[in-house]
Each structure stands twice: as C-alpha cells, then as structure tokens.
Coordinates of C-alpha atoms and ligand atoms in Angstrom, one line a residue:
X126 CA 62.4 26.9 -131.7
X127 CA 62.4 30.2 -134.0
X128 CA 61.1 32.0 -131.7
X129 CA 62.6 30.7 -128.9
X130 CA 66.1 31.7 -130.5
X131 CA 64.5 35.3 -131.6
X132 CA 63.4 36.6 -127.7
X133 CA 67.2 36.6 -126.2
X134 CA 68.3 38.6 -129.4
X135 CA 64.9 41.0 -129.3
X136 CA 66.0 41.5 -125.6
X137 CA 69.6 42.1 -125.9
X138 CA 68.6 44.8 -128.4
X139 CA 65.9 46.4 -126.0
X140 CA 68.2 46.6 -123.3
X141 CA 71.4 48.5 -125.4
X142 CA 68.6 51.2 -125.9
X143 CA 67.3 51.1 -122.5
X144 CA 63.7 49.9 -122.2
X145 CA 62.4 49.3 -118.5
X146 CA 60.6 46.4 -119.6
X147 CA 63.4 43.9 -121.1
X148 CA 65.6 44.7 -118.0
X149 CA 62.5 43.8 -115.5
X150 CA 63.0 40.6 -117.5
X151 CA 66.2 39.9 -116.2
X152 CA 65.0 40.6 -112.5
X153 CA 64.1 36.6 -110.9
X154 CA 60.6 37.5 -109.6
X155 CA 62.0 36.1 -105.7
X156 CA 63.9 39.3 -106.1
X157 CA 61.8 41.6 -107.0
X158 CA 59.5 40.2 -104.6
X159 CA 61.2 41.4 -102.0
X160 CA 61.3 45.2 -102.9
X161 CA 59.5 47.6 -101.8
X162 CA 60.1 47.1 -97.9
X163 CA 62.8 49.8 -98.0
X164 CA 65.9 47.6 -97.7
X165 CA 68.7 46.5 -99.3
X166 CA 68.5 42.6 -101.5
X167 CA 70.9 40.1 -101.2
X168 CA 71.3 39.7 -105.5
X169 CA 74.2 37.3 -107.0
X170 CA 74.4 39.2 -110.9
X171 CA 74.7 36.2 -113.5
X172 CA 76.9 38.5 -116.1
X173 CA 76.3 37.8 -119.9
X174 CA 79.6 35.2 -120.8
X175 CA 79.6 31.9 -119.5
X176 CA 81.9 28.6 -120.4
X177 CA 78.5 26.6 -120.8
X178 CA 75.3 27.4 -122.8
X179 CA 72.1 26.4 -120.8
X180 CA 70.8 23.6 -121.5
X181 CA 73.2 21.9 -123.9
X182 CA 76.4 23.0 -123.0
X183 CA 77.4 20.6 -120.7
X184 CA 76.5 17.5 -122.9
X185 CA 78.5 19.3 -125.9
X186 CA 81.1 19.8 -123.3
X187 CA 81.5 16.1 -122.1
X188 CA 81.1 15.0 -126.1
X189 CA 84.0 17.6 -126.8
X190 CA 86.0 16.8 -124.5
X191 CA 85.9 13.3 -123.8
X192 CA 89.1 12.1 -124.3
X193 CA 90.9 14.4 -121.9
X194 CA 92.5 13.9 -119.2
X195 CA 90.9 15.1 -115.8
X196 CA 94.2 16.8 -114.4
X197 CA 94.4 18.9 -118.2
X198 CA 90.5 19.6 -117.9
X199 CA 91.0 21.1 -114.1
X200 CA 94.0 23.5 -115.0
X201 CA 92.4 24.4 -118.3
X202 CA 88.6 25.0 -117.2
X203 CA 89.7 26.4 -114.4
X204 CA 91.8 29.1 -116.6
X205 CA 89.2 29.5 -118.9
X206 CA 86.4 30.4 -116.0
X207 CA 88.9 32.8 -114.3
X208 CA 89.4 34.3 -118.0
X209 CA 85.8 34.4 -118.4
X210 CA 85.2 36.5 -114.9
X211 CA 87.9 38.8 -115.8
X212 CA 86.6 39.5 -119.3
X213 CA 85.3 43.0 -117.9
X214 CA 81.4 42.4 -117.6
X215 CA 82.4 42.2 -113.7
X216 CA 84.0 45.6 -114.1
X217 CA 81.1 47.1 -115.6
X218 CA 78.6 45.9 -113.1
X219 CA 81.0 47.4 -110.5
X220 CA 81.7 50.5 -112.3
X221 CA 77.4 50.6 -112.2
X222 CA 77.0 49.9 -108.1
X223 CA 79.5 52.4 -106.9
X224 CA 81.4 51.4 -103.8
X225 CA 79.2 48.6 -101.8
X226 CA 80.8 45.0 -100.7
X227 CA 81.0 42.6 -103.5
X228 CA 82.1 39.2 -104.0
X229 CA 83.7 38.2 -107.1
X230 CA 83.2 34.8 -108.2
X231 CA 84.6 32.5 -111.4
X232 CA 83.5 29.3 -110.9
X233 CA 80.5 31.1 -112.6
X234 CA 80.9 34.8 -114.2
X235 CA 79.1 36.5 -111.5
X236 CA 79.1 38.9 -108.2
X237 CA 77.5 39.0 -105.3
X238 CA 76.6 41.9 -103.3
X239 CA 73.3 44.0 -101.3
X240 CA 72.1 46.4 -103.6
X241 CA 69.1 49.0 -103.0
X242 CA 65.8 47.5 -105.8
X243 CA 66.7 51.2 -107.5
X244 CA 70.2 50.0 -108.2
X245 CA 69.1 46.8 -109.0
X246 CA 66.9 48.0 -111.5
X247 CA 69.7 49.8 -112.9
X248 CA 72.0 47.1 -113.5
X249 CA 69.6 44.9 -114.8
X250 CA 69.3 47.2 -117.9
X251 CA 73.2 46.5 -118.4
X252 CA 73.9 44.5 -121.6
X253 CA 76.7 42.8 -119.6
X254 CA 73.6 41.4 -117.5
X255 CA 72.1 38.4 -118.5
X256 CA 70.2 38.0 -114.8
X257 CA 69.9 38.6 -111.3
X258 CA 69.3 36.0 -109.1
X259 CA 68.8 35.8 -105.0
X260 CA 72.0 35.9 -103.7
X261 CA 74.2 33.3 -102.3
X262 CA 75.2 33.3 -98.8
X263 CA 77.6 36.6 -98.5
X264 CA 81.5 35.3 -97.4
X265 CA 82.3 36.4 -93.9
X266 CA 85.2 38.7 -94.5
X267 CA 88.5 36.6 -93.5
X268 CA 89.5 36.8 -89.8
X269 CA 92.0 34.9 -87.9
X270 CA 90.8 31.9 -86.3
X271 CA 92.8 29.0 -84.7
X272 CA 92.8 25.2 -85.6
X273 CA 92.0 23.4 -82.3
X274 CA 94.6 20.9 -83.0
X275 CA 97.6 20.7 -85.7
X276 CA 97.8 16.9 -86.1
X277 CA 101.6 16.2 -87.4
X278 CA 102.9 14.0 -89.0
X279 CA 100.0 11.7 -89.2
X280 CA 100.5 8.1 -88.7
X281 CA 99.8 5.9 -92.4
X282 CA 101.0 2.8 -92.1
X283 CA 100.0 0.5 -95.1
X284 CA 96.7 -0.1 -94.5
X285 CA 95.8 -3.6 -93.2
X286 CA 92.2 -4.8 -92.3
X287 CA 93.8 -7.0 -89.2
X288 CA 91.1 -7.5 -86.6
X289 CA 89.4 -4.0 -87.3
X290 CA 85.1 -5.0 -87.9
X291 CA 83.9 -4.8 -91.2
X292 CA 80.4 -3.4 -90.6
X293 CA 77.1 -4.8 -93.3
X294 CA 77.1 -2.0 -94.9
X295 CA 80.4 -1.4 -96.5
X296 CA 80.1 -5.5 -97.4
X297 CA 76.6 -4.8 -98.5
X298 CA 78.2 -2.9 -101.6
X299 CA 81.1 -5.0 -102.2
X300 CA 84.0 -2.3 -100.5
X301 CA 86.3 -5.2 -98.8
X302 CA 86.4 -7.3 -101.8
X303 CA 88.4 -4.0 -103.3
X304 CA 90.2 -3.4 -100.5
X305 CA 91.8 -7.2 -100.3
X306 CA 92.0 -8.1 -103.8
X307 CA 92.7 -4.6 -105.8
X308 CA 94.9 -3.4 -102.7
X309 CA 93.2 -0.3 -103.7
X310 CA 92.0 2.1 -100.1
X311 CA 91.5 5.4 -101.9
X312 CA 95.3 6.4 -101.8
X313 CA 96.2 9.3 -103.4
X314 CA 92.7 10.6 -103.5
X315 CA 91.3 14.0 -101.9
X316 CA 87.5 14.3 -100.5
X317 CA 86.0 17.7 -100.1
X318 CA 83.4 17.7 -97.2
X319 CA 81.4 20.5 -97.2
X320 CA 79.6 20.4 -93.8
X321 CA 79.1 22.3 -90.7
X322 CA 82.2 21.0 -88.6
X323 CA 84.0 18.1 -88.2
X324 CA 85.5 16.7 -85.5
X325 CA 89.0 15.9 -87.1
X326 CA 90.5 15.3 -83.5
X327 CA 88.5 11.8 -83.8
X328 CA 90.9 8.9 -84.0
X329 CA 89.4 7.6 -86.9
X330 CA 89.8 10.4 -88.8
X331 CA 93.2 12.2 -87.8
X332 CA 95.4 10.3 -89.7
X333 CA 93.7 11.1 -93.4
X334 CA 93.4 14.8 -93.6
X335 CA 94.1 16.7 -96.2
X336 CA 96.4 19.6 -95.1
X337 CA 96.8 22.8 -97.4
X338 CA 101.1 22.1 -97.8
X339 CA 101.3 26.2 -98.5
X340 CA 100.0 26.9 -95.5
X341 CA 102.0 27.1 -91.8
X342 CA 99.1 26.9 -88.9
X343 CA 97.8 29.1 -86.7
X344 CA 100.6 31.6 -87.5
X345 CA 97.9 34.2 -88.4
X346 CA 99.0 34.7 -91.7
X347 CA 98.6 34.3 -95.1
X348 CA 100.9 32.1 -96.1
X349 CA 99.9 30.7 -99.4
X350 CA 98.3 33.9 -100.6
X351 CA 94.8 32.9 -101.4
X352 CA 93.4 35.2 -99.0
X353 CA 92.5 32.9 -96.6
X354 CA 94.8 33.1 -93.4
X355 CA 95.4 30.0 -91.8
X356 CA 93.3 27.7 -93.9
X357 CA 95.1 24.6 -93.1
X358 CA 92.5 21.6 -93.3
X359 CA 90.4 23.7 -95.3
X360 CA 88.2 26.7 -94.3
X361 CA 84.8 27.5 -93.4
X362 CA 83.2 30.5 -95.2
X363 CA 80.6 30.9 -92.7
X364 CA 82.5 32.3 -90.0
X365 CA 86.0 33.7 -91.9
X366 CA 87.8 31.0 -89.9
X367 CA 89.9 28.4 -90.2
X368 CA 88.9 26.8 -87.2
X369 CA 86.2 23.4 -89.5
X370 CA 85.7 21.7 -86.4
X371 CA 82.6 20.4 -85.1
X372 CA 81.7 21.1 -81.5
X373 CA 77.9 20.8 -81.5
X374 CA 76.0 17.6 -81.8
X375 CA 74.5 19.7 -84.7
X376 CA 77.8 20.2 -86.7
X377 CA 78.7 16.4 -85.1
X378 CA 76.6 15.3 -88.5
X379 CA 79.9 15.9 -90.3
X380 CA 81.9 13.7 -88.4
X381 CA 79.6 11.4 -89.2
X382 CA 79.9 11.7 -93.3
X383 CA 83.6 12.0 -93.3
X384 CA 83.6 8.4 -91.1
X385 CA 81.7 6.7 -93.8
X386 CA 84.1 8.1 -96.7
X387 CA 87.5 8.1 -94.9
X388 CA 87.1 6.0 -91.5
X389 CA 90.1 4.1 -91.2
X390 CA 88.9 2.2 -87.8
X391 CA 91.6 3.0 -85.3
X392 CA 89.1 2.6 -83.1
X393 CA 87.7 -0.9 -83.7
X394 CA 85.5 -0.6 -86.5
X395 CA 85.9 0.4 -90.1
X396 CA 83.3 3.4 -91.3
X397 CA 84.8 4.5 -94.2
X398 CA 85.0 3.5 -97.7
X399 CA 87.9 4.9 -98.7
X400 CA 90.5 4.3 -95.4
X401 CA 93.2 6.0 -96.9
X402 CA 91.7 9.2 -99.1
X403 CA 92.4 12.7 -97.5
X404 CA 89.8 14.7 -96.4
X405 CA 89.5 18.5 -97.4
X406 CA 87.0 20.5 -94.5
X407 CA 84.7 23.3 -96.0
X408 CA 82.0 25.0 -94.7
X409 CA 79.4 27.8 -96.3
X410 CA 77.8 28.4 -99.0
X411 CA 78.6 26.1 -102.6
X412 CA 79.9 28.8 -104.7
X413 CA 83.1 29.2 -102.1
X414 CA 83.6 25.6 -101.2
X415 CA 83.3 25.0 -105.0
X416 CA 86.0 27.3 -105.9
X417 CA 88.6 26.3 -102.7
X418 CA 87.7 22.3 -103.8
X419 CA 88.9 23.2 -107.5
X420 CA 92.2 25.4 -106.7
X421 CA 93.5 23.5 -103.5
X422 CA 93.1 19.9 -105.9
X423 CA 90.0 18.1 -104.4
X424 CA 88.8 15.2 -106.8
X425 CA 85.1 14.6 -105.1
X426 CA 82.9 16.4 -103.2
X427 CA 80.6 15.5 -100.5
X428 CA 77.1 17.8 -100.2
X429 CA 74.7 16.1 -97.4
X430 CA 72.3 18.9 -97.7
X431 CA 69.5 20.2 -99.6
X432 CA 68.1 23.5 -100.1
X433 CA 64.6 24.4 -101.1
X434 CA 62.4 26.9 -102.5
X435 CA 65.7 28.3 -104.7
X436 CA 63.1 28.5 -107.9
X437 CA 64.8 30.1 -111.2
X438 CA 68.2 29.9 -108.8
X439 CA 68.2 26.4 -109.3
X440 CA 70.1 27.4 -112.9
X441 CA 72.2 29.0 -111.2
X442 CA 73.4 26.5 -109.1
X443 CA 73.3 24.2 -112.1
X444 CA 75.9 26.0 -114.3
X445 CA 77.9 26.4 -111.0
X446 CA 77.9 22.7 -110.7
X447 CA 78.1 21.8 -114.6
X448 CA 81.7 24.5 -114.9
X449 CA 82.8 22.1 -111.6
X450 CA 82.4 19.5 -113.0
X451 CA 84.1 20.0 -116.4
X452 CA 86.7 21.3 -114.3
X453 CA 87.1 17.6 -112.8
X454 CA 85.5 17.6 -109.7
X455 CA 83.2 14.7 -109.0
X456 CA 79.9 16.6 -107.1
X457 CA 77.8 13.9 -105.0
X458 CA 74.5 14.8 -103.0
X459 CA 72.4 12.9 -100.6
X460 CA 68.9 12.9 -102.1
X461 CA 66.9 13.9 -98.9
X462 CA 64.7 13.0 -96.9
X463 CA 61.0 14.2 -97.5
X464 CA 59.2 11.8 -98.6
X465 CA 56.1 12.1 -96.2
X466 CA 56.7 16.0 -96.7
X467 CA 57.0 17.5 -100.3
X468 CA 55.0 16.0 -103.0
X469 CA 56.8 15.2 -106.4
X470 CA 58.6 16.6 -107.9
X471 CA 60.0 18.7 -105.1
X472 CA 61.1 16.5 -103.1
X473 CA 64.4 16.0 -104.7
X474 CA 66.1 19.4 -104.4
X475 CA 69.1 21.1 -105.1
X476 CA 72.0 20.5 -105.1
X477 CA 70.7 16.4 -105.5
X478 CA 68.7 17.6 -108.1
X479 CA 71.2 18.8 -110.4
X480 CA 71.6 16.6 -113.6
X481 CA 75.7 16.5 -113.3
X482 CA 75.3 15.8 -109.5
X483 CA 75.6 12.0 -108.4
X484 CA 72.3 11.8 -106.2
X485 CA 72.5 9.3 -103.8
X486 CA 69.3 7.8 -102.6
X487 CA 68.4 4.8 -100.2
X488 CA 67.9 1.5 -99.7
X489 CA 67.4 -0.8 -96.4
X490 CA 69.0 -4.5 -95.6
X491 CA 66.5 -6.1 -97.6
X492 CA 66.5 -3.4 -100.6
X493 CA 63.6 -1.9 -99.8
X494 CA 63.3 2.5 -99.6
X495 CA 62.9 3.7 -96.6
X496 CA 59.4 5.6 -95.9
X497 CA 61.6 9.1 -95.4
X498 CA 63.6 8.6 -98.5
X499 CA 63.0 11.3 -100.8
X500 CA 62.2 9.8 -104.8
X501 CA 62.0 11.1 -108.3
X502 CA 61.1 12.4 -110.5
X503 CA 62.7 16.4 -110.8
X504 CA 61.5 19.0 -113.1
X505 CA 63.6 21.5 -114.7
X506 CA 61.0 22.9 -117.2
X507 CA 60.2 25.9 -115.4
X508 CA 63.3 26.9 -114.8
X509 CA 64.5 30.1 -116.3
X510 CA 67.3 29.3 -119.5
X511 CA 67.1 25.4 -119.2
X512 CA 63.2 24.2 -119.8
X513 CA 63.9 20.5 -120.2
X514 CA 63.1 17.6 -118.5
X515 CA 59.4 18.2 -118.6
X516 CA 57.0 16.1 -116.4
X517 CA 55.9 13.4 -116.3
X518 CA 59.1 12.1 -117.6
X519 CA 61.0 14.6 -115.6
X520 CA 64.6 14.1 -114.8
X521 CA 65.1 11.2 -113.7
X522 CA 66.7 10.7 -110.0
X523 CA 68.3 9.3 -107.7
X524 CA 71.1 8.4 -109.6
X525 CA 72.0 5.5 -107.4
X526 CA 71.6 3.6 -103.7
X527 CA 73.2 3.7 -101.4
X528 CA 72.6 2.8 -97.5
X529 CA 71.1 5.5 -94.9
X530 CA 70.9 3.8 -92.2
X531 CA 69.8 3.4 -89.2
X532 CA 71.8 0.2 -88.0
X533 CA 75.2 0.5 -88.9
X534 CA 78.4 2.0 -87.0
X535 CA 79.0 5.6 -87.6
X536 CA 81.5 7.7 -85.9
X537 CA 80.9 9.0 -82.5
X538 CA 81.6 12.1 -80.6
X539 CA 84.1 12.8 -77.8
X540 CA 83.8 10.3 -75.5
X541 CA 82.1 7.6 -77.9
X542 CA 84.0 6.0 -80.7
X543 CA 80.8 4.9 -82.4
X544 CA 77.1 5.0 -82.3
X545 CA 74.0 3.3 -84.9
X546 CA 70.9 4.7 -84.1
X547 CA 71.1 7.7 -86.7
X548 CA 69.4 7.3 -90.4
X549 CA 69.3 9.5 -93.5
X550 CA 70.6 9.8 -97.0
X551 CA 73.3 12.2 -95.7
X552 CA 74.8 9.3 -94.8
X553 CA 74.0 7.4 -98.5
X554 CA 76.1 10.4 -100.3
X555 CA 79.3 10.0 -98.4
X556 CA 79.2 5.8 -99.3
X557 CA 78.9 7.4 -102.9
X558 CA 81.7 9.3 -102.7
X559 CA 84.0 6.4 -101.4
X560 CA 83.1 4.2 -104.0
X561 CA 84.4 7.2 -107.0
X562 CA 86.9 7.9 -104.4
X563 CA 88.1 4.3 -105.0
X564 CA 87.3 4.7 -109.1
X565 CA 89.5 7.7 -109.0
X566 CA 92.4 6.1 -107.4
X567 CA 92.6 3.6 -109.4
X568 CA 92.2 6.0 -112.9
X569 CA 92.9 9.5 -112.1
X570 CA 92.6 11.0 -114.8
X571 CA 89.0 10.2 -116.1
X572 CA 87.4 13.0 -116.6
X573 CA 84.7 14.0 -113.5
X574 CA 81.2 13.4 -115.5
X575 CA 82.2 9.5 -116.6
X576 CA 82.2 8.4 -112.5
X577 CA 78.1 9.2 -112.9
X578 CA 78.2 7.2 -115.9
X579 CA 80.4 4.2 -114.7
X580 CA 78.2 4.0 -111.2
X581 CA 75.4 3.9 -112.6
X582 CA 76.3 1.6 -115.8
X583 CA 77.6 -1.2 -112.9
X584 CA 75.2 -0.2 -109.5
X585 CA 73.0 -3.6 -109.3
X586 CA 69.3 -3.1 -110.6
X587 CA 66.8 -2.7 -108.3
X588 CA 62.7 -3.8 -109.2
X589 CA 61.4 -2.1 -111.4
X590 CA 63.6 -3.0 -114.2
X591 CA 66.0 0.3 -115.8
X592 CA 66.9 3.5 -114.0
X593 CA 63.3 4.2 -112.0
X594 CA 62.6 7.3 -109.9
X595 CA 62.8 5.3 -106.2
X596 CA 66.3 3.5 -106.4
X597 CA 67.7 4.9 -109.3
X598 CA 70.3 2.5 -111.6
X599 CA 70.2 0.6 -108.1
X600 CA 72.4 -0.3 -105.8
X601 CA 75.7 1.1 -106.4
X602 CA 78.7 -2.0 -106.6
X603 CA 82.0 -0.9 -105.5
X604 CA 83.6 -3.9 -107.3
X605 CA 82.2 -3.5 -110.8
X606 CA 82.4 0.2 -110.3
X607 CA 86.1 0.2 -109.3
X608 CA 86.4 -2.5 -112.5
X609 CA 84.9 -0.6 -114.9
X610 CA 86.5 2.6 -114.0
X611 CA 90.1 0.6 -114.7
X612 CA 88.9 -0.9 -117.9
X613 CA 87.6 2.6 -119.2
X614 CA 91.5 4.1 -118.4
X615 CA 93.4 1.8 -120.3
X616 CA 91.1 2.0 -123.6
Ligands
CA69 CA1 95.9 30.8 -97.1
CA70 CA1 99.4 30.6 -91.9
CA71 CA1 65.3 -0.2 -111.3

C-alpha cells in the first residue's frame, strides 16, 4: 500500500525535472507501439485533475452523495466536470502541441488530437499529464446535413393497450402488469440510443422522439448554439450530420433497439417497454454521445455494442462512464455475444464491462443462456490506475437478464412492420433500459447508480443461487423493479 502510494508521488517529481523515463511511464504501450512508422497517432491526453479518484472514487461518490437528487447531481457534476476541463491543464497541453486539431472534452479532463510520437513524447513529460491513451474516434467537423423527415406535432394520445399484441417477451418480465395497474408507460422519460441509424420514419417509433426544443430543422443553422447545426433528434458524430437515420440493413439494427425500448405498436404489435419515453438519436464515438446525452437532458442510455482489445483504455472509458453517471445518467450495455469466441475473462468487454454500467445478459423461454451469450467473469487488475477485481473472483457480470431473442417481434424495415428471426443481447440492453426507463418515471430524481442497485436487488434469481457470472442477479422484474424504485423515493 506504501508503496503503492509512494510511485505516483516519486513520478510526479521526476517528471517537474524532466526525466525521459517517468514520462515513457505515462505513454499506454498500444501507443507507443505504434511509433516508429513515420506517422502521426491518434492519442486522447488524460490531464492530471479529475472529479473521481481511480478506483474508489466513484463508491465515495455514490456514499457522498446519496441523498441527492438526480436533477441537482446532473447540473452540479456537470458544472464541476466543465470547471475541471477548464482548470488550464487543457491549455497547457495546447500551449505544448502548437497548432494541430484537437478536441476538447469534459465529461473527462482530456483532449483528443494526432500528434507526431516526438510530440508525444514531449507532452507526456508535462506535469499537467497524468497519461496518454489511444485516442477516441476523432469528431467529424460539423457540416450541414438534412433530417429526412420533420415529424410535427406527433400524435400522443393517452396510451391505451386496446387490441395492440402484447408479444412473450415484454410479459416474460412483468412490463404489462406496470402498464395496466401503475398507469405508468415511461412518460416524461428521455432514452439516449447511441446506434448507427435509426429509422425514426417507422410508425412505431414517430410519435416518441425526443426533439432538441432549441433547435428549428434543417434551416442550416445553429440555432441553439451548441455547435451542432441542425441537431434536431439528436446528432451523429460520425459523419457531422444531423441526418441519425438508418438506411442500411446494417444501421437497421438501431431501429430495432429503439422498438424494444419505445415501440408504441401503431402497427399491431407492442415492441417496446416504455410506449411513451422519447427517444434521443446519437451516433459515434461514447465520449460525444456522452456529453450531448448529459447537456440536452437524457436520463438512460442505450449502448448495444462492444469494443475490444481497448487494454489500459478500458480506464479511460471507465472514469468517462463513472463522471456520467454521477452526473445522472443511467448507462446500459448489452453484454455480447462471444461466447464460442473469446475465452474468459474477455468476453465481456467494454463498455458492458464497466462496473457502473448495467450489463445486460441473456436468457431463453425456458431460462436457459443461449450458446452465443457472452458470461462473466471481467478483470480489471491489469488495468493501469484501477487494479481491482482480480481473478478468479473478477468482477462480477452480467448485471442482469434480459431476453435476446430470436422469436419475438422486433421492428421492421420499410416495407415490413415487424420481423423475429434476429437474436442477440443488443436486443437484451434496450429491455433494460425500459424497465429504468419505467423506474425513472415513476421517481425521477433517484440518483443514476441506485437503478443498478434496485434491478438487480428485485431481477428474479436464476440457478445458481446469488449474483453468478452466466445470468447475473437474474432475470430482471419490471414489477418489483418499478415497486422498489417508488418505495426508495418516498423514504
Ligand atoms: Ca444546435
Ligand atoms: Ca437549425
Ligand atoms: Ca444466480
């Protein structure tokens, strides 16, 4: 522990007087394995101040802060980070690259940019530098883009069951019984997606978007100031647009989530979970759709991805998440699907991975995982600043079950309201999400981290007995969740 605590300090010191070898230090070695063919690295700088210690910060945070509510924490975390990012340890590192494209971030103190290894080197010896990590997916500089459609005024009628089908899996963890006799749809309630498109023409879908109020359509401008132009249902990072629609049956895998959180069965059918919550369209890379979520007033956030191979930059993506969610944003993540390809503990990755992040695994009809489901345990001892959860324990995840599929209605593209033949746990996240998307509705203001708690505290036990590595607390219950979530606000 001594020493432990005595290395940071011994570096810090090294680095005010220069030494070569303490900045190397601060270098992630999938950096500075990539030197030495002559061009420039991708590199997002961690800088030295952060709202969270690694590991324990966020646990202090949570114990701290426990009695707030979630609408003071997002205004107040949010200021803080922003404070934190403006502190001038961004400056420096600027000050240091001379006059190359950056991207400035505060939902972590850090910047993005392509440096040359030789200015790499150089900024690692900074004391403002605590450490240099591969860098996230650069922002496409803002164009002007068009939304396909501007949907207005959507039609939300009370919401009614009527003769709409109520497909197995939506009974299968208790959603109707909310619906009919808490009268509770997910009103009020706004759902991040961060995908690769979604088709938000669908008929299911149109009527519960979330629209940015500050912003006048395909007017090609600004008019909210946040520097996005146009970003009306949301905006997608990857190509500067505005235009989040899906038009390939690739990107058609986001129509699919968003159904199964917010499907209000126009059609016929009932996907979604959450009929009546809005639904916020993001695409690109997490530290973007992270920061839009937060400021524009998402409460949940759907991630059916998974990205391997990050190493040390799983941190990195772990403090992002942790800030998130003290800022009040619930972060849920399908928990892949590799079982038959990645031995353990890989096969859970990031974000899923994350210990703040609801991972969503999967069960069938008949409870049992399905061969492709990706199980537990995750390691996060060799990872650079956090170093717990060792093996064999590990961390242990999913958090909960939820259904992937195949067999049950999802939405369709044009021309097809709704097909069944597709499976995976991108498709267990977004049943997790409507379930806290329900919780939230009915208490706002608990703070982010105590939806984890209450779904797993109420999810139904699955063999073996306790939270286990293959289904998690079990089955998640969108009746005891909902319950418990109103019981914990009016304590
Ligand atoms: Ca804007
Ligand atoms: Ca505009
Ligand atoms: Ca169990």
């Amino acid at each position: 522990m001594t020493i432990k605590r005595l290395v940071p300090v011994l570096m810090g010191c090294l680095s005010l007087v220069g030494v070569a070898g303490a900045s190397s230090d601060k270098i992630d070695p999938l950096v500075s394995a990539r030197f030495g063919r002559g061009n420039e690295v991708s590199v997002t700088i961690l800088c030295r101040s952060q709202l969270l210690d690694s590991p324990g910060g966020f646990a202090r945070f949570c114990a701290e802060n426990a009695a707030r509510k979630r609408s003071e924490l997002r205004t107040d975390v949010v200021g803080r980070l922003k404070a934190l990012a403006a502190n001038g340890e961004q400056e420096a590192v600027l000050k240091s690259i001379g006059d190359v494209a950056v991207d400035r971030h505060w939902i972590v103190n850090a910047l993005t940019a392509e440096l040359s290894p030789r200015t790499i080197e150089k900024i690692a010896a900074l004391d403002e530098v605590k450490y240099i990590y591969v860098g996230f997916s650069p922002v496409t500089a803002p164009g002007a883009g068009r939304i396909s459609e501007v949907i207005r005024p959507p039609k939300r009628e009370p919401f009614r069951i009527g003769d709409r089908t109520v497909p197995w899996n939506l009974k299968g963890i208790g959603v109707p019984r909310v619906w009919e006799k808490k009268d509770n749809f997910g009103d009020g309630i706004v759902v991040a997606m961060l995908e690769h498109g979604v088709d938000y023409t669908h008929p299911d879908l149109r009527n519960n978007l979330w629209v940015n109020a500050g912003e006048k359509p395909n007017n090609g401008k600004d008019d909210d100031g946040n520097g996005l132009i146009d970003d009306y249902y949301g905006y997608n990072f990857r190509t500067g647009s505005c235009e989040v629609r899906a038009t390939t049956a690739q990107q058609h895998h986001g129509t699919m989530t968003a159904g199964i959180v917010a499907g209000d069965g126009t059609g016929g059918t009932i996907t979604g979970v959450a009929p009546r919550a809005r639904l916020m369209l993001l695409s690109g890379s997490g530290v973007y759709a992270f920061q839009y979520a937060l400021e524009q007033g998402a409460d949940v956030l759907n991630m059916s991805f998974s990205i391997p191979y990050l190493g040390n930059g799983r941190g990195l993506w772990r403090l992002m998440a942790e800030h998130t969610v003290c800022a009040g944003l619930v972060l849920v993540s399908g928990c892949g699907n590799f079982q038959q390809k990645a031995e353990i503990p890989v096969q859970i990755r990031i974000p899923e991975g994350i210990p703040c992040i609801i991972g969503a695994g999967g069960v069938d009809q008949e409870m049992k995982v399905p061969s492709f489901c990706s199980l537990g345990p995750v390691e996060w001892a060799s990872v650079k600043f956090y170093g717990d959860y060792p093996l064999p324990e590990g961390l242990v995840k999913p958090d909960v079950c939820a259904f992937p599929g195949a067999g049950y209605p999802l939405l369709g593209d044009a021309g097809e309201d709704y097909i069944n033949n597709r499976r995976g746990n991108s498709f267990s996240s977004p049943h997790v999400v409507g379930v806290a998307a329900l919780m939230l509705s009915a208490a706002p203001e608990l703070p982010a981290w105590r939806i984890r708690e209450l779904l797993e505290e109420t999810a139904n036990d699955l063999p073996p007995r306790g939270k286990d590595p293959r289904t998690g607390a079990g089955l998640v219950d969108a009746w005891a969740a909902v319950s418990a979530a109103e019981a914990a606000a009016h304590r």
